[in-house]
Amino acid sequence: MSGGTMTLGPTLWGAQPAYYTKTGATVEPLVGETDKAYTVLQSLNSTQLAAAVLDTPVKEIVLGAGQDGKTLAYDGVKASTFTAAQKTLLLDLISEWITPLNDEQAAAKLTEAQAGLDQTYFAWSGSTAANQPIYYRVQSPAFTIEFAHQQGSGANAGGITHIHSIYRENGNDYGAED
């Protein structure tokens, strides 16, 4: 808490394994964060997609542990180029990250995300096919979200074995406490 405002920054979400079977059903702990990102990606036209795909492959979150207070240069496709439907999809993805907060705080964060939506960027690295390792980033004036599928090695090689992700509030790590 910082005054009456709750911060999520930084919050690390991860899953090991990325998915598993329990009583015959597949369980995927971060399915919303995964599927909604693919939905945004698949909604992009060719010009937007070319802008969204990063020039350099990224396989791990950049603003992870020990990166408090750091930011990244904006990269990817700017949401100001999105249609209204695409903006709704992007807000739905952002909402997936904000909903762990109580309703009042989540509503305030979502309002802030909507206000900065035209200055928000969506970036992608990796395959556009499902069940392949990906990295994506959503950057706004208020927050940065990073998500990275990880591949194992040796006997665990191939596919997606676990996930690293982080939500940071720009200039507000730990409620901006020193």
PDB file of C-alpha atoms in Angstrom:
ATOM      1  CA  MET A   1       0.000   0.000   0.000  1.00  0.00           C
ATOM      2  CA  SER A   2       1.091   3.530  -0.704  1.00  0.00           C
ATOM      3  CA  GLY A   3      -1.434   5.762   1.024  1.00  0.00           C
ATOM      4  CA  GLY A   4      -4.808   4.483  -0.123  1.00  0.00           C
ATOM      5  CA  THR A   5      -3.450   3.012  -3.340  1.00  0.00           C
ATOM      6  CA  MET A   6      -2.471  -0.604  -3.711  1.00  0.00           C
ATOM      7  CA  THR A   7       0.430  -1.465  -5.979  1.00  0.00           C
ATOM      8  CA  LEU A   8       1.011  -4.717  -7.792  1.00  0.00           C
ATOM      9  CA  GLY A   9       4.540  -3.739  -8.712  1.00  0.00           C
ATOM     10  CA  PRO A  10       6.483  -5.827  -8.857  1.00  0.00           C
ATOM     11  CA  THR A  11       4.506  -9.032  -9.026  1.00  0.00           C
ATOM     12  CA  LEU A  12       6.009 -12.179 -10.487  1.00  0.00           C
ATOM     13  CA  TRP A  13       3.698 -14.874 -11.757  1.00  0.00           C
ATOM     14  CA  GLY A  14       5.168 -18.181 -12.786  1.00  0.00           C
ATOM     15  CA  ALA A  15       4.128 -21.744 -13.410  1.00  0.00           C
ATOM     16  CA  GLN A  16       6.108 -24.968 -13.222  1.00  0.00           C
ATOM     17  CA  PRO A  17       4.959 -26.911 -15.137  1.00  0.00           C
ATOM     18  CA  ALA A  18       3.246 -24.570 -17.573  1.00  0.00           C
ATOM     19  CA  TYR A  19       0.402 -27.076 -17.843  1.00  0.00           C
ATOM     20  CA  TYR A  20      -0.403 -30.524 -16.518  1.00  0.00           C
ATOM     21  CA  THR A  21      -3.152 -33.127 -16.490  1.00  0.00           C
ATOM     22  CA  LYS A  22      -5.292 -33.718 -13.419  1.00  0.00           C
ATOM     23  CA  THR A  23      -8.124 -36.246 -13.391  1.00  0.00           C
ATOM     24  CA  GLY A  24      -8.063 -36.355 -17.178  1.00  0.00           C
ATOM     25  CA  ALA A  25      -8.306 -32.579 -17.685  1.00  0.00           C
ATOM     26  CA  THR A  26      -5.540 -30.216 -18.754  1.00  0.00           C
ATOM     27  CA  VAL A  27      -4.805 -27.527 -16.182  1.00  0.00           C
ATOM     28  CA  GLU A  28      -2.990 -24.386 -17.367  1.00  0.00           C
ATOM     29  CA  PRO A  29      -2.429 -21.921 -14.489  1.00  0.00           C
ATOM     30  CA  LEU A  30      -1.713 -18.885 -16.709  1.00  0.00           C
ATOM     31  CA  VAL A  31      -4.094 -19.721 -19.552  1.00  0.00           C
ATOM     32  CA  GLY A  32      -5.825 -16.308 -19.557  1.00  0.00           C
ATOM     33  CA  GLU A  33      -2.522 -14.453 -19.792  1.00  0.00           C
ATOM     34  CA  THR A  34      -1.502 -16.776 -22.640  1.00  0.00           C
ATOM     35  CA  ASP A  35      -4.709 -17.073 -24.660  1.00  0.00           C
ATOM     36  CA  LYS A  36      -5.618 -13.384 -24.451  1.00  0.00           C
ATOM     37  CA  ALA A  37      -2.171 -12.397 -25.734  1.00  0.00           C
ATOM     38  CA  TYR A  38      -2.595 -14.751 -28.703  1.00  0.00           C
ATOM     39  CA  THR A  39      -6.015 -13.197 -29.336  1.00  0.00           C
ATOM     40  CA  VAL A  40      -4.476  -9.710 -29.477  1.00  0.00           C
ATOM     41  CA  LEU A  41      -1.702 -10.975 -31.767  1.00  0.00           C
ATOM     42  CA  GLN A  42      -4.130 -12.726 -34.120  1.00  0.00           C
ATOM     43  CA  SER A  43      -6.260  -9.577 -34.400  1.00  0.00           C
ATOM     44  CA  LEU A  44      -3.386  -7.533 -35.832  1.00  0.00           C
ATOM     45  CA  ASN A  45      -3.256  -6.664 -39.512  1.00  0.00           C
ATOM     46  CA  SER A  46       0.005  -7.245 -41.408  1.00  0.00           C
ATOM     47  CA  THR A  47       1.346  -3.725 -40.767  1.00  0.00           C
ATOM     48  CA  GLN A  48       0.575  -3.924 -37.048  1.00  0.00           C
ATOM     49  CA  LEU A  49       2.044  -7.430 -36.826  1.00  0.00           C
ATOM     50  CA  ALA A  50       5.276  -6.298 -38.472  1.00  0.00           C
ATOM     51  CA  ALA A  51       5.547  -3.506 -35.893  1.00  0.00           C
ATOM     52  CA  ALA A  52       4.667  -5.824 -32.968  1.00  0.00           C
ATOM     53  CA  VAL A  53       7.280  -8.490 -33.683  1.00  0.00           C
ATOM     54  CA  LEU A  54      10.564  -7.566 -32.030  1.00  0.00           C
ATOM     55  CA  ASP A  55      13.702  -7.474 -34.195  1.00  0.00           C
ATOM     56  CA  THR A  56      15.753  -9.319 -31.587  1.00  0.00           C
ATOM     57  CA  PRO A  57      14.399 -12.569 -30.123  1.00  0.00           C
ATOM     58  CA  VAL A  58      13.532 -12.364 -26.420  1.00  0.00           C
ATOM     59  CA  LYS A  59      13.276 -15.547 -24.376  1.00  0.00           C
ATOM     60  CA  GLU A  60      13.199 -14.249 -20.809  1.00  0.00           C
ATOM     61  CA  ILE A  61      11.607 -11.378 -18.929  1.00  0.00           C
ATOM     62  CA  VAL A  62      13.929  -8.366 -18.892  1.00  0.00           C
ATOM     63  CA  LEU A  63      12.605  -6.567 -15.808  1.00  0.00           C
ATOM     64  CA  GLY A  64      12.740  -9.587 -13.510  1.00  0.00           C
ATOM     65  CA  ALA A  65      14.430  -9.969 -10.147  1.00  0.00           C
ATOM     66  CA  GLY A  66      16.955  -7.271  -9.286  1.00  0.00           C
ATOM     67  CA  GLN A  67      15.644  -4.849 -11.912  1.00  0.00           C
ATOM     68  CA  ASP A  68      13.701  -2.602  -9.517  1.00  0.00           C
ATOM     69  CA  GLY A  69      13.106   0.903 -10.808  1.00  0.00           C
ATOM     70  CA  LYS A  70      14.310   0.087 -14.324  1.00  0.00           C
ATOM     71  CA  THR A  71      12.269   0.629 -17.459  1.00  0.00           C
ATOM     72  CA  LEU A  72      12.477  -0.446 -21.079  1.00  0.00           C
ATOM     73  CA  ALA A  73      12.353   1.664 -24.215  1.00  0.00           C
ATOM     74  CA  TYR A  74       8.956   1.420 -25.881  1.00  0.00           C
ATOM     75  CA  ASP A  75       8.916  -1.154 -28.640  1.00  0.00           C
ATOM     76  CA  GLY A  76       6.268  -2.959 -30.655  1.00  0.00           C
ATOM     77  CA  VAL A  77       3.005  -1.726 -32.099  1.00  0.00           C
ATOM     78  CA  LYS A  78       1.382   1.318 -30.575  1.00  0.00           C
ATOM     79  CA  ALA A  79      -2.240   0.818 -29.531  1.00  0.00           C
ATOM     80  CA  SER A  80      -3.184   4.161 -31.054  1.00  0.00           C
ATOM     81  CA  THR A  81      -3.091   2.257 -34.381  1.00  0.00           C
ATOM     82  CA  PHE A  82      -5.615  -0.308 -33.093  1.00  0.00           C
ATOM     83  CA  THR A  83      -9.265  -0.497 -34.015  1.00  0.00           C
ATOM     84  CA  ALA A  84     -11.823  -0.207 -31.226  1.00  0.00           C
ATOM     85  CA  ALA A  85     -12.171  -4.005 -31.216  1.00  0.00           C
ATOM     86  CA  GLN A  86      -8.406  -4.483 -30.930  1.00  0.00           C
ATOM     87  CA  LYS A  87      -8.260  -1.990 -28.052  1.00  0.00           C
ATOM     88  CA  THR A  88     -10.956  -3.995 -26.270  1.00  0.00           C
ATOM     89  CA  LEU A  89      -8.881  -7.161 -26.698  1.00  0.00           C
ATOM     90  CA  LEU A  90      -5.788  -5.420 -25.335  1.00  0.00           C
ATOM     91  CA  LEU A  91      -7.739  -4.111 -22.335  1.00  0.00           C
ATOM     92  CA  ASP A  92      -9.029  -7.622 -21.730  1.00  0.00           C
ATOM     93  CA  LEU A  93      -5.429  -8.870 -21.648  1.00  0.00           C
ATOM     94  CA  ILE A  94      -4.402  -6.063 -19.290  1.00  0.00           C
ATOM     95  CA  SER A  95      -7.389  -6.819 -17.077  1.00  0.00           C
ATOM     96  CA  GLU A  96      -6.145 -10.385 -16.667  1.00  0.00           C
ATOM     97  CA  TRP A  97      -3.083  -8.965 -14.895  1.00  0.00           C
ATOM     98  CA  ILE A  98      -4.981  -6.443 -12.755  1.00  0.00           C
ATOM     99  CA  THR A  99      -7.839  -8.610 -11.455  1.00  0.00           C
ATOM    100  CA  PRO A 100      -5.879 -10.083  -8.517  1.00  0.00           C
ATOM    101  CA  LEU A 101      -6.518  -6.736  -6.791  1.00  0.00           C
ATOM    102  CA  ASN A 102      -9.748  -6.082  -4.908  1.00  0.00           C
ATOM    103  CA  ASP A 103     -12.576  -4.714  -7.060  1.00  0.00           C
ATOM    104  CA  GLU A 104     -12.040  -1.051  -6.119  1.00  0.00           C
ATOM    105  CA  GLN A 105      -8.291  -1.063  -6.742  1.00  0.00           C
ATOM    106  CA  ALA A 106      -8.632  -3.155  -9.920  1.00  0.00           C
ATOM    107  CA  ALA A 107     -11.213  -0.683 -11.290  1.00  0.00           C
ATOM    108  CA  ALA A 108      -8.840   2.228 -10.613  1.00  0.00           C
ATOM    109  CA  LYS A 109      -5.945   0.434 -12.370  1.00  0.00           C
ATOM    110  CA  LEU A 110      -8.161  -0.448 -15.331  1.00  0.00           C
ATOM    111  CA  THR A 111      -9.329   3.182 -15.602  1.00  0.00           C
ATOM    112  CA  GLU A 112      -5.674   4.246 -15.623  1.00  0.00           C
ATOM    113  CA  ALA A 113      -4.912   1.649 -18.315  1.00  0.00           C
ATOM    114  CA  GLN A 114      -7.809   2.910 -20.450  1.00  0.00           C
ATOM    115  CA  ALA A 115      -6.643   6.515 -20.075  1.00  0.00           C
ATOM    116  CA  GLY A 116      -3.161   5.606 -21.329  1.00  0.00           C
ATOM    117  CA  LEU A 117      -4.262   3.076 -23.932  1.00  0.00           C
ATOM    118  CA  ASP A 118      -3.248   5.105 -26.994  1.00  0.00           C
ATOM    119  CA  GLN A 119       0.269   5.412 -25.505  1.00  0.00           C
ATOM    120  CA  THR A 120       0.457   1.664 -24.805  1.00  0.00           C
ATOM    121  CA  TYR A 121       2.615  -0.709 -26.849  1.00  0.00           C
ATOM    122  CA  PHE A 122       2.243  -4.435 -27.532  1.00  0.00           C
ATOM    123  CA  ALA A 123       5.400  -6.371 -28.490  1.00  0.00           C
ATOM    124  CA  TRP A 124       5.874 -10.034 -29.404  1.00  0.00           C
ATOM    125  CA  SER A 125       8.744 -12.472 -29.862  1.00  0.00           C
ATOM    126  CA  GLY A 126       8.542 -16.110 -30.849  1.00  0.00           C
ATOM    127  CA  SER A 127       6.143 -18.306 -32.713  1.00  0.00           C
ATOM    128  CA  THR A 128       2.642 -17.230 -33.588  1.00  0.00           C
ATOM    129  CA  ALA A 129       1.497 -20.873 -33.251  1.00  0.00           C
ATOM    130  CA  ALA A 130      -0.013 -22.122 -30.000  1.00  0.00           C
ATOM    131  CA  ASN A 131       1.998 -24.296 -27.599  1.00  0.00           C
ATOM    132  CA  GLN A 132       5.299 -22.838 -28.705  1.00  0.00           C
ATOM    133  CA  PRO A 133       7.593 -20.625 -26.616  1.00  0.00           C
ATOM    134  CA  ILE A 134       6.658 -16.952 -26.773  1.00  0.00           C
ATOM    135  CA  TYR A 135       7.501 -13.661 -25.151  1.00  0.00           C
ATOM    136  CA  TYR A 136       5.241 -10.652 -25.071  1.00  0.00           C
ATOM    137  CA  ARG A 137       5.301  -7.236 -23.469  1.00  0.00           C
ATOM    138  CA  VAL A 138       2.611  -4.644 -22.806  1.00  0.00           C
ATOM    139  CA  GLN A 139       4.013  -1.220 -21.936  1.00  0.00           C
ATOM    140  CA  SER A 140       1.995   1.796 -20.929  1.00  0.00           C
ATOM    141  CA  PRO A 141       2.897   5.059 -19.213  1.00  0.00           C
ATOM    142  CA  ALA A 142       1.742   3.413 -15.939  1.00  0.00           C
ATOM    143  CA  PHE A 143       2.955  -0.200 -16.106  1.00  0.00           C
ATOM    144  CA  THR A 144       4.963  -2.862 -17.905  1.00  0.00           C
ATOM    145  CA  ILE A 145       3.879  -6.477 -18.279  1.00  0.00           C
ATOM    146  CA  GLU A 146       6.262  -9.170 -19.500  1.00  0.00           C
ATOM    147  CA  PHE A 147       5.467 -12.828 -20.152  1.00  0.00           C
ATOM    148  CA  ALA A 148       7.909 -15.529 -21.285  1.00  0.00           C
ATOM    149  CA  HIS A 149       7.438 -19.224 -21.902  1.00  0.00           C
ATOM    150  CA  GLN A 150      10.525 -21.180 -20.994  1.00  0.00           C
ATOM    151  CA  GLN A 151      11.869 -24.378 -22.544  1.00  0.00           C
ATOM    152  CA  GLY A 152      13.653 -26.977 -20.510  1.00  0.00           C
ATOM    153  CA  SER A 153      16.818 -28.766 -21.546  1.00  0.00           C
ATOM    154  CA  GLY A 154      17.922 -32.377 -21.615  1.00  0.00           C
ATOM    155  CA  ALA A 155      15.013 -34.702 -20.869  1.00  0.00           C
ATOM    156  CA  ASN A 156      12.732 -31.628 -20.543  1.00  0.00           C
ATOM    157  CA  ALA A 157      13.693 -30.110 -23.916  1.00  0.00           C
ATOM    158  CA  GLY A 158      11.095 -28.823 -26.350  1.00  0.00           C
ATOM    159  CA  GLY A 159       7.671 -27.295 -25.973  1.00  0.00           C
ATOM    160  CA  ILE A 160       6.852 -25.149 -22.967  1.00  0.00           C
ATOM    161  CA  THR A 161       8.012 -26.322 -19.571  1.00  0.00           C
ATOM    162  CA  HIS A 162       7.421 -23.291 -17.395  1.00  0.00           C
ATOM    163  CA  ILE A 163       6.520 -19.596 -17.429  1.00  0.00           C
ATOM    164  CA  HIS A 164       8.107 -16.430 -16.069  1.00  0.00           C
ATOM    165  CA  SER A 165       6.123 -13.201 -16.034  1.00  0.00           C
ATOM    166  CA  ILE A 166       6.124  -9.883 -14.241  1.00  0.00           C
ATOM    167  CA  TYR A 167       3.936  -6.840 -13.752  1.00  0.00           C
ATOM    168  CA  ARG A 168       5.694  -3.600 -12.783  1.00  0.00           C
ATOM    169  CA  GLU A 169       4.282  -0.144 -12.191  1.00  0.00           C
ATOM    170  CA  ASN A 170       6.581   2.453 -13.703  1.00  0.00           C
ATOM    171  CA  GLY A 171       8.197   4.478 -10.919  1.00  0.00           C
ATOM    172  CA  ASN A 172       6.093   2.667  -8.327  1.00  0.00           C
ATOM    173  CA  ASP A 173       7.971  -0.512  -7.378  1.00  0.00           C
ATOM    174  CA  TYR A 174       6.879  -1.402  -3.854  1.00  0.00           C
ATOM    175  CA  GLY A 175       4.707   1.714  -3.711  1.00  0.00           C
ATOM    176  CA  ALA A 176       7.810   3.815  -4.565  1.00  0.00           C
ATOM    177  CA  GLU A 177       9.225   3.257  -1.084  1.00  0.00           C
ATOM    178  CA  ASP A 178      12.971   3.713  -0.767  1.00  0.00           C
TER     179      ASP A 178
END
